[in-house]
């Protein structure tokens, strides 16, 4: 059992740290975006260096106190908030560790601290003439430590991979306070178990990531985008294959948009400059990044024409300039905002084998019909990743339908698993999906996870209750 | 301590398995390509299914017998052979498990068993109109299980990543005989610790990989290659940057070739159709794969011209057809063969941060000069991965210089570490580099590795002595 932080322990910890590391906590630290989890009071620590993080972890280990690591606080599964009944923990926010330690433009690498905000990392890369391709809605506040710990996804996964694929090395404080110096910026390094990949995606339960060596890319000199109207998710999938044949590695993003998402934007009075008079049933946003001298507009016209010929595409617009490309992305990024304004009964972040996406969407639509909810299904089709969210009927209040949330989620997740999918594609497990992991997870994997957790964090102090239920 | 397989135990195991799974062992199973390690006698098991592998592992766990997993036996660090003094183990060769379970061409995914030979996997992908991009010298005999367990590299890492980057999911038997079913073919799946990446590269010390869901790619419709003469490794590195700017993601490989490697081929009478009369000091092989309708030859001419203008390139040949491109690769692949014929005193598989490659090559050349050996330094420059091998002076026998091997290796590895590099880029640790890992490895990482090994394989039966020294 963990011990709570008392006034005496707080004073003892303060004495080991520079002044100002321990602070009065404010309510913002105890919140999360969906306001589903009541944040439990904590002692706030804002370490300014890896050594200070290590000092805090050693203290927590010595006194068996829980540690709650926090990045930008944008996570959607409650990994950053502690339940009420937990013994008072130390909340370790990495926000003061936001140095860009090095940029190696010629190597396409940069070393950043965990507290860096994603948008700042993108900007620093751009200033060096490079691209850090991780890109997602919350990039203005999400911090690298949280993005690494949750292996965040986003819109460019199709081309550049998930967060873990963008990491050459990490520095982390292990649960006993040892510092793992794994910051080497190497493309190949086969010297033992890949601790980097174990800590990435572990959601702070095996250690606190303090810095990372990131992979940069050349900025694609020629970019372009198109929005094409498709008949169905199946047509979208076949169009994806055409686009891959034509654009090869130049295909940066392939996003599925349902008419419901666009209708929500109109319903909420959002001006997202939709390119079509009438809301289509389904559309895709295609984004290209090509080598110097290539012509993205021509290639998009070619994809459009090929899709039209195969009767997959009925209408479409190719962006004529960068401003119009940005408008298309504004429309895409406006979907989660419209969802928030309408108010979801339940949200699901799922992934499926690509070829089963259409069958899943059909089957889930039928299975959910009896609940009488509206479905907005959209997302990163190129990755098989759908955000499958359900909403009250038009004009009705969300609260009147919240009793259906658990049932809807069970239907969706059961069907996802029946289609060999995942109940958490890019958001992680956090505290929201611990039960799902226990229900749907592979038993041997769960056994191995518990064995690893027990070996590296025998006291159970690292983000207790996230991902795995505490064993005692 | 482990127990040896006795006749009684062999009979007991045979009784639990279908006839023919246990076989008389032949010497080929006890060898490795460099003939450095005397293979210890073992009981040979050729399981035909995952369940049979699990049965063997459960038996080994029950009787505390060591297990030696074996793929194609092409590993270069002795991970596949047991030392003489070890208690007689069970050698588990996966060669009978060579089914391609599924090909999902539209999804760019295929599921293969661990015993599949790489060349067969490549061919199956090609037949489905797709590319499985892992490619290396021993692809005609290396098997997927070994390639996964060692996270093999090869010539296409620059573009497609290491083996671990080509894997969507794995199936594996854990050290207690549980089967981990992680074969889902998903691009995004954030549901707990990434057991896949932990087992990949663990060299059979944490379990036996029995199958994998692999990532396929569209075949680049337009390909081309050039060999360009450069002044120095520094010029090669700057040319790499130019090539990346011009070709963007179309750059498939960027290989550094030293004049010594080409001279060895001539010395050994190998006809590798070298495109230059005189052996250059340094050259690079550039390979492109471009989208439909693109012109690789033009792009290579553009890279050539830009390199010439910047005084990085002094001469070069752009392949005029596929046959000439194949010749260039034949020359590149002929380097290890020439090395074998000349006979290396010591071989090193190292990686460095890209920008430090030239400084390392200069410094190492100076440091090794006193030993009077010839150096052949070549490799995957795009990945910072060099094969840095040293040879006796021309006309002298290798044996007369073998006493310098340990000294040369110490000089090379010390300098690699001083340049923030790795002493094993793509070959792994095996048994050859256990001491290097202990000397150069991060202490926190080693602690974590031992903790994980102890938690998942408390009896120490999985490939004992590979990667980590047995604790007892």
Tab-separated table of C-alpha atoms in Angstrom, chain B residues 266-416:
chain	number	residue	atom	x	y	z
B	266	UNK	CA	40.160	-7.082	-57.730
B	267	UNK	CA	42.791	-8.716	-55.496
B	268	UNK	CA	40.545	-11.770	-55.115
B	269	UNK	CA	39.771	-11.899	-58.823
B	270	UNK	CA	36.049	-11.206	-58.341
B	271	UNK	CA	34.362	-9.866	-61.459
B	272	UNK	CA	31.925	-7.376	-60.001
B	273	UNK	CA	31.896	-5.080	-63.046
B	274	UNK	CA	33.249	-2.040	-61.268
B	275	UNK	CA	32.292	1.038	-63.278
B	276	UNK	CA	35.641	2.820	-62.844
B	277	UNK	CA	39.022	1.993	-64.419
B	278	UNK	CA	40.930	3.233	-61.428
B	279	UNK	CA	39.781	2.375	-57.913
B	280	UNK	CA	38.492	5.590	-56.273
B	281	UNK	CA	39.232	6.370	-52.640
B	282	UNK	CA	35.570	6.620	-51.791
B	283	UNK	CA	32.303	6.158	-53.635
B	284	UNK	CA	28.613	6.099	-52.795
B	285	UNK	CA	25.847	3.974	-54.232
B	286	UNK	CA	22.564	5.889	-54.394
B	287	UNK	CA	19.315	4.038	-55.009
B	288	UNK	CA	15.959	5.682	-55.740
B	289	UNK	CA	12.368	4.434	-55.821
B	290	UNK	CA	9.891	6.946	-57.211
B	291	UNK	CA	6.169	7.280	-57.879
B	292	UNK	CA	4.656	6.402	-61.235
B	293	UNK	CA	5.689	8.678	-64.081
B	294	UNK	CA	8.771	10.048	-62.322
B	295	UNK	CA	12.211	9.881	-63.903
B	296	UNK	CA	14.848	8.417	-61.572
B	297	UNK	CA	17.662	8.834	-64.092
B	298	UNK	CA	16.947	12.547	-64.386
B	299	UNK	CA	16.830	12.911	-60.620
B	300	UNK	CA	20.129	11.045	-60.245
B	301	UNK	CA	21.700	13.292	-62.917
B	302	UNK	CA	20.421	16.244	-60.887
B	303	UNK	CA	22.027	14.892	-57.693
B	304	UNK	CA	25.238	14.211	-59.637
B	305	UNK	CA	25.260	17.750	-61.057
B	306	UNK	CA	24.507	19.375	-57.706
B	307	UNK	CA	27.275	17.340	-56.049
B	308	UNK	CA	29.682	18.246	-58.831
B	309	UNK	CA	28.861	21.920	-58.480
B	310	UNK	CA	29.494	21.808	-54.746
B	311	UNK	CA	32.773	20.002	-55.387
B	312	UNK	CA	31.654	16.909	-53.504
B	313	UNK	CA	31.590	14.579	-56.503
B	314	UNK	CA	34.401	14.155	-59.031
B	315	UNK	CA	33.090	11.343	-61.220
B	316	UNK	CA	30.118	9.025	-61.486
B	317	UNK	CA	27.865	6.728	-63.453
B	318	UNK	CA	24.077	6.729	-63.515
B	319	UNK	CA	22.636	3.302	-64.325
B	320	UNK	CA	21.037	3.375	-67.772
B	321	UNK	CA	18.845	0.357	-67.128
B	322	UNK	CA	17.832	-2.185	-64.508
B	323	UNK	CA	20.688	-4.535	-65.445
B	324	UNK	CA	23.246	-1.843	-64.735
B	325	UNK	CA	21.502	-1.015	-61.452
B	326	UNK	CA	21.788	-4.692	-60.493
B	327	UNK	CA	25.504	-4.566	-61.364
B	328	UNK	CA	25.994	-1.671	-58.965
B	329	UNK	CA	24.353	-3.687	-56.217
B	330	UNK	CA	26.406	-6.746	-57.134
B	331	UNK	CA	29.504	-4.632	-56.570
B	332	UNK	CA	28.149	-3.415	-53.231
B	333	UNK	CA	27.141	-6.918	-52.095
B	334	UNK	CA	30.512	-8.226	-53.291
B	335	UNK	CA	32.287	-6.332	-50.505
B	336	UNK	CA	31.482	-8.751	-47.646
B	337	UNK	CA	32.319	-11.663	-49.949
B	338	UNK	CA	35.721	-10.136	-50.772
B	339	UNK	CA	36.231	-9.516	-47.049
B	340	UNK	CA	35.617	-13.196	-46.339
B	341	UNK	CA	38.106	-14.216	-49.023
B	342	UNK	CA	40.798	-11.840	-47.744
B	343	UNK	CA	40.069	-12.835	-44.144
B	344	UNK	CA	39.440	-10.158	-41.509
B	345	UNK	CA	41.510	-9.868	-38.344
B	346	UNK	CA	38.532	-8.213	-36.678
B	347	UNK	CA	35.087	-7.027	-37.785
B	348	UNK	CA	32.989	-4.255	-36.270
B	349	UNK	CA	29.358	-3.403	-36.858
B	350	UNK	CA	29.076	0.108	-35.523
B	351	UNK	CA	26.836	3.130	-35.798
B	352	UNK	CA	27.443	6.806	-35.174
B	353	UNK	CA	25.480	10.025	-35.165
B	354	UNK	CA	25.571	10.954	-38.850
B	355	UNK	CA	27.530	14.179	-38.434
B	356	UNK	CA	30.280	12.405	-36.480
B	357	UNK	CA	30.934	9.705	-39.087
B	358	UNK	CA	33.755	11.605	-40.868
B	359	UNK	CA	35.487	12.545	-37.593
B	360	UNK	CA	35.273	8.952	-36.411
B	361	UNK	CA	36.728	7.555	-39.639
B	362	UNK	CA	39.639	10.039	-39.462
B	363	UNK	CA	40.361	9.425	-35.805
B	364	UNK	CA	40.067	5.651	-36.006
B	365	UNK	CA	42.396	5.551	-39.005
B	366	UNK	CA	45.049	7.414	-37.049
B	367	UNK	CA	44.572	5.361	-33.886
B	368	UNK	CA	44.842	2.056	-35.748
B	369	UNK	CA	47.835	3.075	-37.864
B	370	UNK	CA	50.365	1.638	-35.410
B	371	UNK	CA	48.884	-1.848	-35.855
B	372	UNK	CA	49.800	-1.830	-39.557
B	373	UNK	CA	46.499	-3.352	-40.671
B	374	UNK	CA	44.407	-2.546	-43.727
B	375	UNK	CA	40.999	-1.030	-43.090
B	376	UNK	CA	37.869	-1.656	-45.120
B	377	UNK	CA	35.207	0.752	-43.934
B	378	UNK	CA	31.883	0.610	-45.767
B	379	UNK	CA	28.224	0.433	-45.069
B	380	UNK	CA	24.877	2.100	-44.758
B	381	UNK	CA	25.965	5.733	-44.493
B	382	UNK	CA	22.361	6.922	-44.619
B	383	UNK	CA	21.852	5.155	-41.272
B	384	UNK	CA	25.240	6.074	-39.788
B	385	UNK	CA	26.031	2.346	-39.841
B	386	UNK	CA	29.559	1.321	-40.794
B	387	UNK	CA	31.130	-2.062	-41.145
B	388	UNK	CA	34.613	-1.285	-39.983
B	389	UNK	CA	36.803	-4.295	-40.617
B	390	UNK	CA	40.560	-4.662	-40.357
B	391	UNK	CA	42.772	-6.985	-42.416
B	392	UNK	CA	46.394	-8.108	-42.568
B	393	UNK	CA	48.793	-6.265	-44.897
B	394	UNK	CA	48.638	-7.445	-48.513
B	395	UNK	CA	50.164	-10.866	-48.988
B	396	UNK	CA	50.350	-11.661	-45.269
B	397	UNK	CA	48.386	-14.369	-43.506
B	398	UNK	CA	45.540	-13.496	-41.186
B	399	UNK	CA	46.690	-15.889	-38.474
B	400	UNK	CA	49.932	-13.973	-38.015
B	401	UNK	CA	47.911	-10.928	-37.006
B	402	UNK	CA	45.068	-12.411	-35.006
B	403	UNK	CA	46.798	-11.428	-31.772
B	404	UNK	CA	45.986	-7.826	-32.693
B	405	UNK	CA	42.251	-8.474	-32.934
B	406	UNK	CA	41.327	-7.675	-29.330
B	407	UNK	CA	43.432	-4.538	-29.347
B	408	UNK	CA	41.944	-3.324	-32.632
B	409	UNK	CA	38.419	-3.970	-31.378
B	410	UNK	CA	39.090	-2.138	-28.136
B	411	UNK	CA	40.426	0.892	-30.050
B	412	UNK	CA	37.449	0.904	-32.438
B	413	UNK	CA	34.780	0.409	-29.779
B	414	UNK	CA	36.323	2.939	-27.375
B	415	UNK	CA	36.317	5.522	-30.165
B	416	UNK	CA	32.783	4.625	-31.178
